[in-house]
Short mmCIF file of C-alpha atoms in Angstrom, two decimals:
data_model
loop_
_atom_site.label_atom_id
_atom_site.label_comp_id
_atom_site.label_asym_id
_atom_site.label_seq_id
_atom_site.Cartn_x
_atom_site.Cartn_y
_atom_site.Cartn_z
CA MET A 22 -30.14 44.47 -73.91
CA THR A 23 -30.26 47.25 -76.24
CA THR A 24 -32.95 48.26 -78.63
CA ILE A 25 -31.53 48.57 -81.99
CA LEU A 26 -32.61 49.35 -85.71
CA LYS A 27 -31.85 45.73 -87.42
CA LYS A 28 -33.10 46.10 -90.89
CA LEU A 29 -34.10 49.07 -93.28
CA LEU A 30 -36.43 48.43 -96.03
CA HIS A 31 -36.18 51.20 -98.76
CA SER A 32 -39.00 52.19 -101.15
CA ASP A 33 -36.59 51.40 -104.05
CA GLY A 34 -36.52 47.44 -102.76
CA GLN A 35 -33.38 47.59 -101.14
CA ASN A 36 -32.80 45.59 -98.03
CA ILE A 37 -30.06 46.91 -95.67
CA ASP A 38 -28.60 44.89 -92.76
CA CYS A 39 -25.27 46.71 -91.96
CA PRO A 40 -25.89 48.41 -88.49
CA ASP A 41 -23.69 51.30 -89.28
CA THR A 42 -25.24 51.92 -92.57
CA ILE A 43 -28.84 51.94 -91.06
CA THR A 44 -27.88 54.22 -88.37
CA ASN A 45 -26.28 56.55 -90.83
CA LEU A 46 -29.21 56.71 -92.88
CA HIS A 47 -31.71 56.84 -89.92
CA ARG A 48 -29.77 60.02 -88.64
CA ALA A 49 -30.04 61.39 -92.35
CA ASP A 50 -33.82 60.73 -92.54
CA ILE A 51 -34.38 62.51 -89.23
CA ARG A 52 -32.23 65.43 -90.35
CA ALA A 53 -34.24 65.70 -93.51
CA ASN A 54 -37.66 65.29 -91.84
CA LYS A 55 -38.16 62.10 -94.06
CA LEU A 56 -41.35 60.20 -93.34
CA ARG A 57 -40.12 56.92 -91.26
CA HIS A 58 -42.24 53.73 -90.61
CA TYR A 59 -41.07 51.69 -87.67
CA PHE A 60 -42.07 47.93 -87.17
CA LEU A 61 -41.90 46.56 -83.65
CA GLY A 62 -42.64 42.87 -83.93
CA GLY A 63 -43.51 39.91 -81.86
CA LEU A 64 -41.29 37.73 -79.46
CA LEU A 65 -39.28 36.34 -82.51
CA HIS A 66 -39.05 39.37 -84.63
CA ILE A 67 -37.96 41.65 -81.69
CA ASN A 68 -35.37 38.78 -81.09
CA GLY A 69 -33.95 38.97 -84.40
CA ILE A 70 -35.68 35.80 -85.71
CA GLN A 71 -37.76 35.70 -89.02
CA ILE A 72 -37.22 39.15 -90.17
CA ASP A 73 -36.02 38.06 -93.48
CA GLY A 74 -38.00 36.72 -96.45
CA SER A 75 -42.01 36.92 -96.04
CA LEU A 76 -41.82 39.59 -93.26
CA GLY A 77 -40.29 42.03 -95.72
CA SER A 78 -42.81 41.24 -98.42
CA ILE A 79 -45.56 41.68 -95.94
CA LEU A 80 -44.31 44.96 -94.84
CA ARG A 81 -43.53 46.12 -98.30
CA ASP A 82 -47.34 45.26 -99.06
CA LEU A 83 -48.52 47.05 -96.22
CA VAL A 84 -46.93 50.32 -96.87
CA ASP A 85 -47.28 50.21 -100.75
CA SER A 86 -49.27 53.21 -101.34
CA GLY A 87 -47.36 55.68 -103.14
CA ALA A 88 -45.01 56.77 -100.48
CA ASN A 89 -41.69 56.86 -102.44
CA ASN A 90 -40.03 58.76 -99.66
CA LEU A 91 -40.72 56.31 -96.79
CA SER A 92 -38.22 54.30 -95.09
CA THR A 93 -39.49 51.21 -93.05
CA TYR A 94 -37.09 50.28 -89.95
CA ILE A 95 -37.39 46.62 -88.26
CA VAL A 96 -36.57 47.15 -84.64
CA THR A 97 -35.19 44.37 -82.68
CA ILE A 98 -33.57 43.93 -79.20
CA ASN A 99 -29.77 43.14 -78.90
CA ALA A 100 -29.82 40.38 -76.41
CA GLU A 101 -26.92 40.39 -74.08
CA THR A 102 -28.05 37.19 -72.29
CA ASN A 103 -26.42 33.95 -72.82
CA GLY A 104 -28.46 31.94 -75.52
CA MET A 105 -31.36 33.12 -77.78
CA GLU A 106 -33.82 30.90 -75.86
CA GLU A 107 -33.04 32.59 -72.79
CA SER A 108 -33.55 35.91 -74.39
CA ILE A 109 -36.76 34.89 -75.78
CA GLY A 110 -38.05 33.59 -72.67
CA HIS A 111 -36.97 36.85 -70.75
CA THR A 112 -39.03 39.08 -73.64
CA ALA A 113 -41.99 36.51 -72.99
CA ASP A 114 -41.90 36.93 -69.09
CA GLN A 115 -41.86 40.89 -69.92
CA MET A 116 -44.87 40.75 -71.88
CA HIS A 117 -46.94 38.76 -69.35
CA ASN A 118 -45.60 40.77 -66.51
CA LEU A 119 -46.73 44.33 -68.00
CA LYS A 120 -49.56 44.72 -65.52
CA ASN A 121 -46.99 44.69 -62.58
CA LYS A 122 -44.28 46.36 -64.36
CA PRO A 123 -45.71 48.78 -66.92
CA MET A 124 -42.34 50.10 -68.30
CA THR A 125 -39.16 48.24 -69.24
CA ILE A 126 -35.68 49.22 -70.51
CA GLN A 127 -36.57 48.49 -74.04
CA GLY A 128 -39.66 50.73 -73.91
CA ARG A 129 -37.57 53.69 -72.81
CA GLU A 130 -34.81 52.90 -75.14
CA ALA A 131 -37.30 52.70 -78.31
CA SER A 132 -38.74 55.83 -77.08
CA GLN A 133 -35.42 57.74 -77.05
CA LEU A 134 -34.25 55.88 -80.47
CA ILE A 135 -37.53 56.31 -82.42
CA LEU A 136 -39.43 59.38 -80.69
CA GLY A 137 -36.60 61.54 -79.85
CA ASP A 138 -33.62 61.63 -77.38
CA ASP A 139 -33.40 64.11 -74.44
CA LYS A 140 -30.98 66.57 -76.58
CA LEU A 141 -33.82 66.90 -79.10
CA LEU A 142 -36.37 67.61 -76.09
CA ASP A 143 -34.05 69.91 -74.50
CA SER A 144 -33.60 71.92 -77.70
CA TRP A 145 -37.32 72.52 -78.01
CA THR A 146 -37.38 74.19 -74.40
CA GLU A 147 -35.06 77.03 -75.86
CA MET A 148 -37.27 78.08 -78.53
CA ASP A 149 -40.13 80.45 -78.46
CA THR A 150 -43.69 79.20 -78.52
CA THR A 151 -44.36 79.30 -82.18
CA VAL A 152 -41.18 77.97 -83.27
CA ARG A 153 -41.28 75.21 -80.91
CA HIS A 154 -45.12 74.31 -81.77
CA ASN A 155 -43.90 74.13 -85.46
CA ALA A 156 -40.81 72.10 -84.78
CA MET A 157 -42.56 69.60 -82.62
CA ASN A 158 -45.46 69.08 -84.98
CA LYS A 159 -42.93 68.64 -87.82
CA HIS A 160 -41.07 66.11 -86.02
CA PHE A 161 -43.78 63.99 -84.63
CA ALA A 162 -45.66 63.98 -88.18
CA GLN A 163 -42.81 62.01 -89.69
CA ILE A 164 -43.27 59.02 -87.45
CA VAL A 165 -45.50 56.12 -88.41
CA LEU A 166 -45.47 52.93 -85.94
CA THR A 167 -46.74 49.40 -86.46
CA GLY A 168 -46.58 47.13 -83.62
CA TYR A 169 -47.51 43.46 -83.75
CA SER A 170 -48.02 41.36 -80.53
CA TYR A 171 -45.14 42.26 -78.22
CA GLY A 172 -44.55 45.35 -80.14
CA THR A 173 -47.85 46.86 -79.31
CA SER A 174 -46.59 46.92 -75.67
CA LEU A 175 -43.60 48.73 -76.84
CA ILE A 176 -45.65 51.22 -78.40
CA GLN A 177 -47.73 51.88 -75.42
CA GLN A 178 -44.55 52.13 -73.23
CA MET A 179 -42.78 54.44 -75.73
CA GLU A 180 -45.90 56.62 -75.40
CA SER A 181 -45.74 56.72 -71.48
CA ASP A 182 -42.12 57.51 -71.67
CA ILE A 183 -42.30 60.50 -74.10
CA ILE A 184 -45.02 61.96 -72.31
CA HIS A 185 -43.33 61.84 -68.97
CA ARG A 186 -40.14 63.36 -70.83
CA LEU A 187 -42.21 66.10 -72.21
CA CYS A 188 -44.22 67.07 -69.01
CA VAL A 189 -40.83 67.16 -67.07
CA ARG A 190 -39.87 69.91 -69.34
CA LYS A 191 -43.19 71.25 -69.39
CA LEU A 192 -43.38 70.86 -73.25
CA PRO A 193 -46.87 70.30 -74.62
CA ILE A 194 -48.17 66.81 -75.40
CA ARG A 195 -50.76 67.81 -78.05
CA PRO A 196 -48.18 67.34 -80.93
CA LEU A 197 -47.88 63.58 -80.04
CA LEU A 198 -51.20 63.29 -81.99
CA ASN A 199 -49.15 63.57 -85.16
CA VAL A 200 -47.74 60.03 -84.40
CA CYS A 201 -49.87 57.55 -85.99
CA ALA A 202 -49.70 53.94 -84.36
CA LEU A 203 -51.26 50.78 -85.86
CA ASN A 204 -51.26 47.88 -83.20
CA ILE A 205 -51.86 44.38 -84.75
CA ALA A 206 -53.00 41.44 -82.45
CA PRO A 207 -52.24 43.52 -79.43
CA VAL A 208 -51.03 42.33 -75.82
CA ASP A 209 -51.33 45.83 -74.26
CA MET A 210 -53.88 48.47 -74.07
CA PRO A 211 -53.08 52.14 -73.75
CA HIS A 212 -52.03 53.22 -70.25
CA CYS A 213 -53.76 55.68 -68.09
CA ASP A 214 -52.05 58.29 -66.21
CA LYS A 215 -51.59 56.49 -63.04
CA GLY A 216 -50.07 53.30 -64.73
CA PHE A 217 -51.12 50.29 -66.56
CA LYS A 218 -55.01 49.92 -66.87
CA ALA A 219 -56.23 47.62 -69.70
CA ASP A 220 -59.95 48.32 -69.73
CA PHE A 221 -61.14 47.84 -73.17
CA ASN A 222 -64.81 48.93 -71.94
CA HIS A 223 -63.60 52.41 -71.37
CA ILE A 224 -62.45 52.56 -75.17
CA VAL A 225 -65.53 50.99 -76.42
CA ASN A 226 -67.85 53.58 -74.73
CA GLY A 227 -65.64 56.14 -76.24
CA PHE A 228 -63.76 57.20 -73.16
CA GLU A 229 -60.29 57.97 -73.84
CA GLY A 230 -59.17 59.68 -70.67
CA LYS A 231 -58.04 63.13 -70.19
CA ARG A 232 -54.43 62.47 -71.18
CA GLY A 233 -53.40 62.95 -74.80
CA GLY A 234 -50.96 60.75 -76.80
CA PHE A 235 -50.52 59.04 -80.26
CA HIS A 236 -53.19 58.66 -82.87
CA GLN A 237 -53.76 55.03 -82.47
CA MET A 238 -55.54 52.02 -84.17
CA PHE A 239 -55.81 48.46 -82.46
CA ALA A 240 -56.68 45.65 -84.87
CA LEU A 241 -57.72 42.29 -83.27
CA LYS A 242 -59.56 39.10 -83.91
CA ALA A 243 -62.03 38.09 -81.21
CA ILE A 244 -60.35 34.66 -81.02
CA ASP A 245 -56.71 35.13 -80.54
CA LYS A 246 -55.39 32.83 -77.84
CA ILE A 247 -52.05 34.88 -77.23
CA MET A 248 -54.14 38.04 -76.75
CA ASP A 249 -56.39 36.00 -74.53
CA SER A 250 -53.49 34.62 -72.57
CA VAL A 251 -51.94 38.21 -71.92
CA ILE A 252 -54.90 40.70 -71.56
CA ALA A 253 -57.97 38.39 -71.36
CA ARG A 254 -60.48 37.83 -74.10
CA SER A 255 -63.21 39.34 -71.70
CA LEU A 256 -61.98 42.76 -72.86
CA VAL A 257 -63.51 42.00 -76.01
CA PRO A 258 -67.38 42.96 -76.34
CA ALA A 259 -69.94 40.46 -77.22
CA ASN A 260 -70.70 40.08 -80.97
CA ASP A 261 -73.70 41.95 -81.96
CA GLY A 262 -73.90 40.26 -85.28
CA ALA A 263 -71.47 42.11 -87.21
CA LEU A 264 -68.39 40.29 -88.64
CA LEU A 265 -66.06 43.50 -88.12
CA GLN A 266 -67.16 45.78 -85.41
CA GLU A 267 -65.49 49.45 -84.96
CA TYR A 268 -65.17 50.87 -81.10
CA GLY A 269 -63.60 54.05 -79.75
CA GLY A 270 -63.44 57.81 -80.13
CA SER A 271 -61.51 60.25 -82.15
CA ARG A 272 -57.73 59.32 -80.68
CA ILE A 273 -58.02 55.68 -80.15
CA ARG A 274 -60.02 53.15 -82.46
CA TYR A 275 -60.62 49.57 -82.16
CA TYR A 276 -61.60 47.38 -84.94
CA VAL A 277 -62.63 43.77 -83.75
CA ASP A 278 -63.00 40.85 -86.32
CA TYR A 279 -65.37 38.28 -85.03
CA ALA A 280 -64.64 35.74 -87.73
CA SER A 281 -63.13 32.39 -86.58
CA ASP A 282 -61.05 32.01 -89.67
CA ALA A 283 -57.49 30.90 -88.65
CA ASP A 284 -56.55 29.35 -92.02
CA ILE A 285 -53.34 30.95 -94.06
CA LYS A 286 -54.45 30.22 -97.32
CA ARG A 287 -52.55 30.20 -100.65
CA ILE A 288 -52.39 28.76 -104.13
CA GLY A 289 -49.52 28.84 -106.85
CA VAL A 290 -46.76 27.30 -108.82
CA THR A 291 -43.59 25.81 -107.50
CA ARG A 292 -40.75 25.73 -110.14
CA PHE A 293 -37.88 23.18 -109.54
CA ALA A 294 -34.36 23.61 -110.56
CA GLU A 295 -34.58 21.21 -113.49
CA GLY A 296 -37.64 23.33 -114.85
CA ARG A 297 -40.41 21.30 -113.79
CA GLU A 298 -43.68 22.85 -112.23
CA VAL A 299 -46.17 21.71 -109.92
CA ALA A 300 -49.42 23.59 -108.77
CA ARG A 301 -49.72 23.76 -105.09
CA LEU A 302 -52.52 24.74 -102.91
CA ASN A 303 -51.86 25.25 -99.16
CA VAL A 304 -54.15 26.01 -96.35
CA ASN A 305 -52.12 26.04 -92.98
CA TYR A 306 -54.07 26.28 -89.66
CA ASP A 307 -52.86 28.43 -87.06
CA PRO A 308 -54.01 26.82 -83.55
CA GLU A 309 -53.33 30.03 -81.83
CA ALA A 310 -54.95 32.49 -84.29
CA HIS A 311 -52.19 35.03 -83.78
CA ASP A 312 -49.98 34.78 -86.67
CA LEU A 313 -49.13 38.01 -88.38
CA ARG A 314 -50.11 36.83 -91.87
CA LEU A 315 -53.71 36.11 -90.55
CA TYR A 316 -53.90 39.87 -90.08
CA LEU A 317 -52.22 41.14 -93.07
CA ASN A 318 -52.42 38.60 -95.85
CA ARG A 319 -54.67 39.85 -98.66
CA LYS A 320 -55.32 38.46 -102.03
CA ARG A 321 -52.27 39.35 -104.12
CA ILE A 322 -49.54 37.72 -106.02
CA VAL A 323 -46.03 37.06 -104.63
CA SER A 324 -43.24 36.10 -107.15
CA THR A 325 -40.01 34.48 -106.03
CA ASP A 326 -37.19 32.32 -107.78
CA GLY A 327 -39.02 29.12 -106.99
CA GLY A 328 -42.28 30.17 -108.63
CA SER A 329 -45.40 32.47 -107.79
CA PHE A 330 -48.37 32.21 -105.66
CA MET A 331 -51.46 34.09 -104.64
CA THR A 332 -52.32 34.70 -100.93
CA PHE A 333 -55.79 35.14 -99.64
CA SER A 334 -56.97 37.26 -96.61
CA SER A 335 -57.82 35.43 -93.35
CA SER A 336 -59.75 38.62 -91.65
CA PRO A 337 -61.47 41.57 -93.05
CA LEU A 338 -58.65 43.57 -90.91
CA SER A 339 -56.14 43.07 -93.74
CA SER A 340 -58.18 45.82 -95.96
CA ILE A 341 -58.64 47.88 -92.93
CA LEU A 342 -55.16 47.90 -92.04
CA LYS A 343 -54.06 48.42 -95.75
CA GLN A 344 -56.25 51.66 -95.61
CA ALA A 345 -55.25 52.81 -92.23
CA MET A 346 -51.64 52.62 -93.24
CA ALA A 347 -52.23 54.61 -96.36
CA GLN A 348 -53.99 57.09 -93.95
CA ALA A 349 -51.12 57.25 -91.40
CA ILE A 350 -48.85 57.93 -94.21
CA ALA A 351 -50.92 60.74 -95.31
CA GLY A 352 -51.17 62.03 -91.74
CA ASN A 353 -54.98 61.49 -91.34
CA LEU A 354 -55.85 58.21 -89.60
CA SER A 355 -59.74 58.25 -89.61
CA PHE A 356 -62.50 55.70 -90.46
CA ASN A 357 -66.15 55.29 -90.43
CA GLN A 358 -68.69 52.29 -89.97
CA GLN A 359 -69.01 52.18 -93.82
CA ASP A 360 -65.40 51.23 -94.18
CA CYS A 361 -66.09 48.11 -91.88
CA ALA A 362 -69.05 47.26 -93.84
CA TYR A 363 -67.23 47.35 -97.03
CA ALA A 364 -64.28 45.16 -95.70
CA ALA A 365 -66.64 42.60 -94.28
CA ALA A 366 -68.49 42.17 -97.67
CA SER A 367 -65.11 42.07 -99.66
CA TYR A 368 -63.92 39.50 -97.34
CA MET A 369 -66.65 37.29 -97.61
CA LYS A 370 -66.75 37.38 -101.20
CA GLU A 371 -63.16 36.57 -101.39
CA GLN A 372 -63.80 33.46 -98.95
CA LYS A 373 -66.56 32.32 -101.33
CA ASN A 374 -64.10 32.63 -104.50
CA PHE A 375 -61.54 30.76 -102.44
CA SER A 376 -63.96 27.82 -101.50
CA LYS A 377 -64.79 27.61 -105.20
CA ILE A 378 -61.08 27.54 -106.42
CA ARG A 379 -60.32 24.89 -103.80
CA ARG A 380 -63.19 22.68 -105.08
CA ASP A 381 -62.14 23.16 -108.41
CA TYR A 382 -58.49 22.40 -107.73
CA GLU A 383 -59.29 19.21 -105.79
CA GLN A 384 -61.36 17.77 -108.80
CA ALA A 385 -58.83 18.65 -111.56
CA GLY A 386 -55.91 16.47 -112.51
CA PHE A 387 -52.34 17.20 -112.45
CA ASN A 388 -52.03 19.01 -115.64
CA GLN A 389 -55.67 20.53 -115.55
CA SER A 390 -54.73 22.02 -111.98
CA LEU A 391 -51.26 23.30 -113.13
CA ALA A 392 -53.03 24.93 -116.24
CA MET A 393 -55.85 26.16 -114.18
CA VAL A 394 -53.46 27.72 -111.37
CA LYS A 395 -51.29 29.36 -114.14
CA HIS A 396 -54.16 30.90 -115.80
CA MET A 397 -55.47 32.57 -112.51
CA LEU A 398 -52.16 33.74 -111.80
CA SER A 399 -51.68 35.39 -115.16
CA VAL A 400 -55.04 37.34 -115.15
CA CYS A 401 -54.56 38.85 -111.61
CA ASP A 402 -52.63 41.87 -110.53
CA ARG A 403 -49.08 42.54 -111.29
CA PRO A 404 -46.50 40.25 -109.20
CA LEU A 405 -44.66 41.98 -106.48
CA LYS A 406 -41.09 42.18 -106.86
CA PRO A 407 -39.18 39.24 -105.42
CA GLU A 408 -37.40 39.58 -102.02
CA LEU A 409 -33.73 40.45 -102.66
#
């Protein structure tokens, strides 16, 4: 198995799938010190499934913060086993066995590919202190990581690997603070110096350990059955009454959504080939409460050849993550409790609005509902570009 860059989303709307082209552009981005965003996804994403269509739209929306020089790379694993099902099963076993095997081949490969290979690290050892300090800070400041599910484990493994390789060369690890990492629906927690220790309570109490590393944010729903299966729900503190709660210190922050909303909501107009239009309202329940859309969907319009639809958030984490990405791109990942209060209030207002929209839609006739939805879409924000 080999960790590779599978797809490149350019800020100009291009989707690039050719491996050689992606490799060459990646090398050029590194040489030019261009800001680079890497998405390390869940079991299906990391095995090259479901990385087209809606994923590209979701990631474009997440990083849409005026960073025209940003390249987003989708990272997958090139499976060398026989059969995709076997490959996915192998990856799942890795995820569930992390407490026993905190480092995988893919974690090391991703570290070399994204954070810097040994040749780069060796070159830093030959520089004088000031030049080295500036070079390392500049290099790591160009890296933004987004992990979802299994990808959150790869991020923790990458951090452990790069720290090890820096320490072996007696290089400073403080520059790693320039790497901003967003962890969504995590299945792994930060490692301690002596190996894996997923102790959420240490982080809740503001204890980050003596070792440095990435500047990390973790976004999780208190009810997420996959997270519960891998690292145990008992890691999440009891709810003190707040819908969204912030925990942690200056380097590692946790945001926990205590809402039980597991509905993926959208309303729009479907346009058929012959020109006929039909209004649609979909509310899909996710029994595992782990779908990426539950974390990232927000109120926005998506336009495709088959029509337009509006998505609604299923968690106040969506606005927190949007803001976090904007800050990560700007090189300043920081929050306060006021952000949580505002995100929770906005989420509750949106849910109230959606409930009214649903009632009105259910009571309207065919033509009335179509007119209602078309009017609603017309007065909302400018639609996003269709996926290519």
